[in-house]
Amino acid sequence: MQKSVPLDLRGMQVFRGLLDLEEQKRMVAALRDVVREVPLFHPMTPSGKRMSVRMTSAGRFGWITDAKGYRYSPTHPEGQTWPEIPEIVLKVWLEVSGATRAPESCLINFYDAEAKMGLHQDRDEQDFSQPVVSISLGDEALFRVGNETRGGKTESLWLSSGDVVVMGGASRLLYHGIDRVKPGSSSLLPKGGRINVTLRVVT
Ligand code: MD3
Ligand code: FE
C-alpha cells in the first residue's frame, strides 16, 4: 500500500491506486473464500425490484434488503453467519479511515457488464460520525456523487481497480451511485466485472 495525498471530491478522499496489482490479487483471493461460504445473491428492494448488483458480506453484520426492508442482518438470507472480514481488507481500513472503531460490516458488491446502482444515501448505520471506506477491484466504474438531499448538481469520476475512497465528515451522507461499468477495462477478474468492497461501522 503506497499512500499518497488523496484527491478531494466533495469532501470524499480518493486514494488512486492505493492497492498495487499483487495486493488486488490477494484481496480477490480472500473475497473468493468469503463468497464460497456465503454466496452472492441479487437483493430485492422493498418494492419488489431485483437489484442488478449481486451482494454478500463479511463481519458481524451484512447489509440485506427484501420485502421487509433495508437492514443489517447477522446472517445471510440462507441462514449462515457471515465469515470474518479478511485481514487484507481490514488493513485498508486501518490505513485510511482515521476511525477509532473497527468496521463491523464488509459489503461485497459484484457488478457484471449490465449492473448499476441508483443514487442513494447510506443511512442504515447508527453513527454517521463513522466513515465508510470503499475499495474498487476489476473493471472501471463511473461513480456519481451528489448532495445531502436529492437533486442539484452531481459530479462523476471513473473509479479504477485499486482505488480506495473514504467518505467521512460532511461527505458521509452525500447521495451517490454507480452509473455503469466499462467491460474489458481490467484483466484482474478472469471473467470480467467489478467488485466493490465497503467497510462500515454499523452500531
Ligand atoms: C459516498 N456502493 O454499497 S462505493 C454501497 O461502488 C455503494 O458499489 C457503490 O454505494 C459501489 O452503498 C459506491 C462508494 C461510496 C460508498 C458509500 C458512500 C460512496 C459513498 C457513503 C456516502 C457517500
Ligand atoms: Fe452507498
XYZ file of C-alpha atoms and ligand atoms in Angstrom:
227
model
C 0.000 0.000 0.000
C 1.609 3.203 -1.216
C -0.427 6.001 0.402
C -0.121 9.390 -1.305
C -2.091 12.607 -0.970
C -5.751 11.875 -1.739
C -7.781 13.925 -4.168
C -10.853 15.608 -2.734
C -14.293 15.150 -4.267
C -16.975 16.983 -2.237
C -15.177 16.023 0.975
C -14.564 12.430 -0.008
C -10.914 11.367 -0.084
C -9.979 9.440 -3.230
C -6.746 7.421 -2.968
C -5.941 6.477 -6.556
C -4.085 3.199 -6.974
C -3.697 2.608 -3.244
C -3.516 -1.146 -3.851
C -0.911 -2.484 -6.257
C -1.688 -5.424 -8.539
C -0.334 -8.041 -6.107
C -2.476 -6.660 -3.272
C -5.519 -6.582 -5.554
C -4.964 -10.244 -6.478
C -4.552 -11.265 -2.837
C -7.725 -9.384 -1.928
C -9.715 -11.061 -4.717
C -8.491 -14.471 -3.491
C -9.599 -13.628 0.070
C -13.004 -12.437 -1.197
C -13.434 -15.686 -3.162
C -13.007 -17.560 0.130
C -15.819 -15.447 1.620
C -18.130 -15.966 -1.375
C -17.597 -19.726 -1.155
C -19.159 -19.640 2.362
C -21.846 -17.022 1.723
C -22.827 -16.916 -1.978
C -23.573 -13.694 -3.818
C -27.292 -13.006 -4.158
C -29.476 -10.497 -6.028
C -31.176 -8.439 -3.297
C -34.835 -7.464 -3.702
C -35.815 -3.910 -2.873
C -38.796 -3.482 -0.517
C -40.865 -2.537 -3.589
C -40.046 -5.929 -5.168
C -37.412 -4.916 -7.735
C -34.399 -7.186 -8.136
C -31.162 -5.210 -7.795
C -28.772 -5.681 -10.747
C -25.777 -5.790 -8.378
C -25.136 -9.086 -6.569
C -24.033 -8.878 -2.943
C -22.769 -10.712 0.083
C -20.993 -9.669 3.276
C -18.393 -10.470 5.896
C -18.178 -9.293 9.502
C -20.651 -9.083 12.354
C -23.389 -7.654 10.104
C -24.260 -7.845 6.432
C -26.492 -5.443 4.552
C -29.594 -7.065 3.088
C -32.870 -5.968 1.556
C -36.096 -7.856 0.954
C -39.837 -7.326 1.298
C -39.257 -6.440 4.982
C -36.953 -3.549 4.114
C -33.314 -2.468 4.088
C -31.312 -3.503 7.142
C -28.203 -5.040 8.650
C -28.514 -8.709 9.492
C -26.249 -11.046 11.479
C -26.980 -13.787 8.901
C -27.014 -14.408 5.128
C -30.519 -14.875 3.599
C -29.799 -18.644 3.559
C -29.021 -18.636 7.296
C -25.212 -18.741 7.557
C -23.440 -16.326 9.884
C -21.107 -14.083 7.868
C -17.393 -15.031 7.706
C -14.800 -12.784 9.359
C -13.629 -9.715 7.462
C -10.403 -10.741 5.649
C -7.260 -9.313 7.249
C -6.075 -7.774 3.968
C -9.327 -5.763 3.839
C -9.070 -4.686 7.495
C -5.571 -3.352 6.771
C -7.017 -0.846 4.293
C -9.454 0.455 6.943
C -6.584 0.919 9.425
C -4.502 2.710 6.804
C -7.036 5.282 5.563
C -10.186 5.546 7.710
C -8.809 7.586 10.613
C -11.509 5.868 12.692
C -11.011 4.687 16.249
C -13.537 1.884 15.862
C -13.189 -1.333 13.853
C -15.506 -1.981 10.913
C -18.468 -4.227 11.704
C -19.562 -4.835 8.138
C -17.780 -5.604 4.881
C -20.254 -5.460 1.998
C -19.084 -7.100 -1.226
C -20.867 -5.813 -4.337
C -20.360 -7.559 -7.687
C -21.168 -5.735 -10.940
C -21.427 -7.518 -14.265
C -21.409 -5.508 -17.521
C -25.079 -4.522 -17.071
C -25.179 -3.749 -13.350
C -25.587 -0.280 -11.870
C -26.638 1.317 -8.610
C -29.017 4.245 -8.472
C -28.360 7.394 -6.445
C -28.930 6.742 -2.738
C -27.696 7.652 0.730
C -26.151 5.153 3.163
C -28.389 5.709 6.205
C -28.862 2.262 7.736
C -25.956 2.722 10.163
C -26.387 4.192 13.645
C -23.365 6.507 13.871
C -22.841 8.822 10.892
C -19.659 10.180 12.512
C -18.005 6.910 11.448
C -16.675 6.912 7.881
C -17.359 4.465 5.060
C -14.368 3.086 3.150
C -14.788 1.761 -0.411
C -12.322 -0.394 -2.378
C -12.678 -0.877 -6.162
C -11.426 -4.033 -7.921
C -11.709 -5.089 -11.567
C -13.435 -3.141 -14.311
C -13.678 0.654 -14.123
C -16.921 2.193 -12.928
C -18.486 5.598 -13.395
C -19.192 6.844 -9.870
C -21.575 9.770 -9.361
C -21.828 11.934 -6.259
C -24.496 14.490 -5.472
C -25.637 16.365 -2.403
C -27.085 15.686 1.050
C -30.586 15.986 -0.397
C -31.995 14.665 -3.678
C -31.449 16.851 -6.726
C -28.910 19.543 -7.507
C -25.667 19.204 -9.411
C -23.700 15.971 -9.415
C -20.075 15.174 -10.256
C -18.744 11.978 -11.802
C -15.465 10.124 -11.519
C -14.181 6.890 -13.043
C -13.053 4.520 -10.293
C -10.312 2.043 -11.243
C -9.054 -1.203 -9.764
C -7.019 -0.473 -6.634
C -8.663 2.889 -5.914
C -9.910 3.492 -2.358
C -12.437 6.164 -1.320
C -13.090 7.409 2.229
C -16.469 9.025 2.902
C -16.113 10.811 6.211
C -17.269 14.009 7.865
C -19.691 16.047 5.782
C -19.379 13.664 2.817
C -20.813 10.717 4.780
C -24.428 11.482 3.830
C -23.973 12.511 0.198
C -26.123 10.851 -2.430
C -24.015 8.552 -4.617
C -24.322 5.743 -7.139
C -22.719 3.817 -9.988
C -23.974 4.712 -13.490
C -22.144 1.955 -15.380
C -19.073 -0.211 -15.578
C -16.723 -0.371 -18.545
C -16.420 -4.003 -19.687
C -12.906 -5.146 -20.572
C -11.182 -2.252 -18.786
C -9.312 -4.516 -16.335
C -7.894 -8.043 -16.525
C -7.949 -8.585 -12.730
C -11.068 -10.775 -12.831
C -10.756 -13.526 -15.461
C -14.430 -13.296 -16.451
C -14.551 -9.504 -16.114
C -16.827 -7.410 -13.957
C -16.252 -5.218 -10.939
C -16.098 -5.824 -7.209
C -16.677 -3.027 -4.722
C -15.937 -3.652 -1.061
C -17.359 -1.207 1.500
C -16.400 -1.193 5.161
C -18.732 0.302 7.761
C -19.316 0.675 11.474
C -22.966 -0.304 11.955
C -23.845 0.151 15.674
C -20.455 8.318 -0.624
N -21.565 1.184 -3.338
O -22.663 -0.241 -1.327
S -18.902 2.786 -3.207
C -22.999 0.957 -1.421
O -19.320 1.118 -5.959
C -22.455 1.762 -2.537
O -20.604 -0.397 -5.129
C -21.049 1.818 -4.525
O -22.827 2.865 -2.688
C -20.248 0.782 -5.266
O -23.735 1.541 -0.626
C -20.272 3.042 -4.257
C -18.559 4.431 -2.783
C -19.386 5.005 -1.687
C -19.858 4.240 -0.647
C -20.517 4.822 0.406
C -20.718 6.196 0.424
C -19.601 6.344 -1.689
C -20.269 6.956 -0.637
C -21.348 6.823 1.504
C -21.501 8.181 1.498
C -21.075 8.937 0.429
Fe -23.898 3.516 -0.930
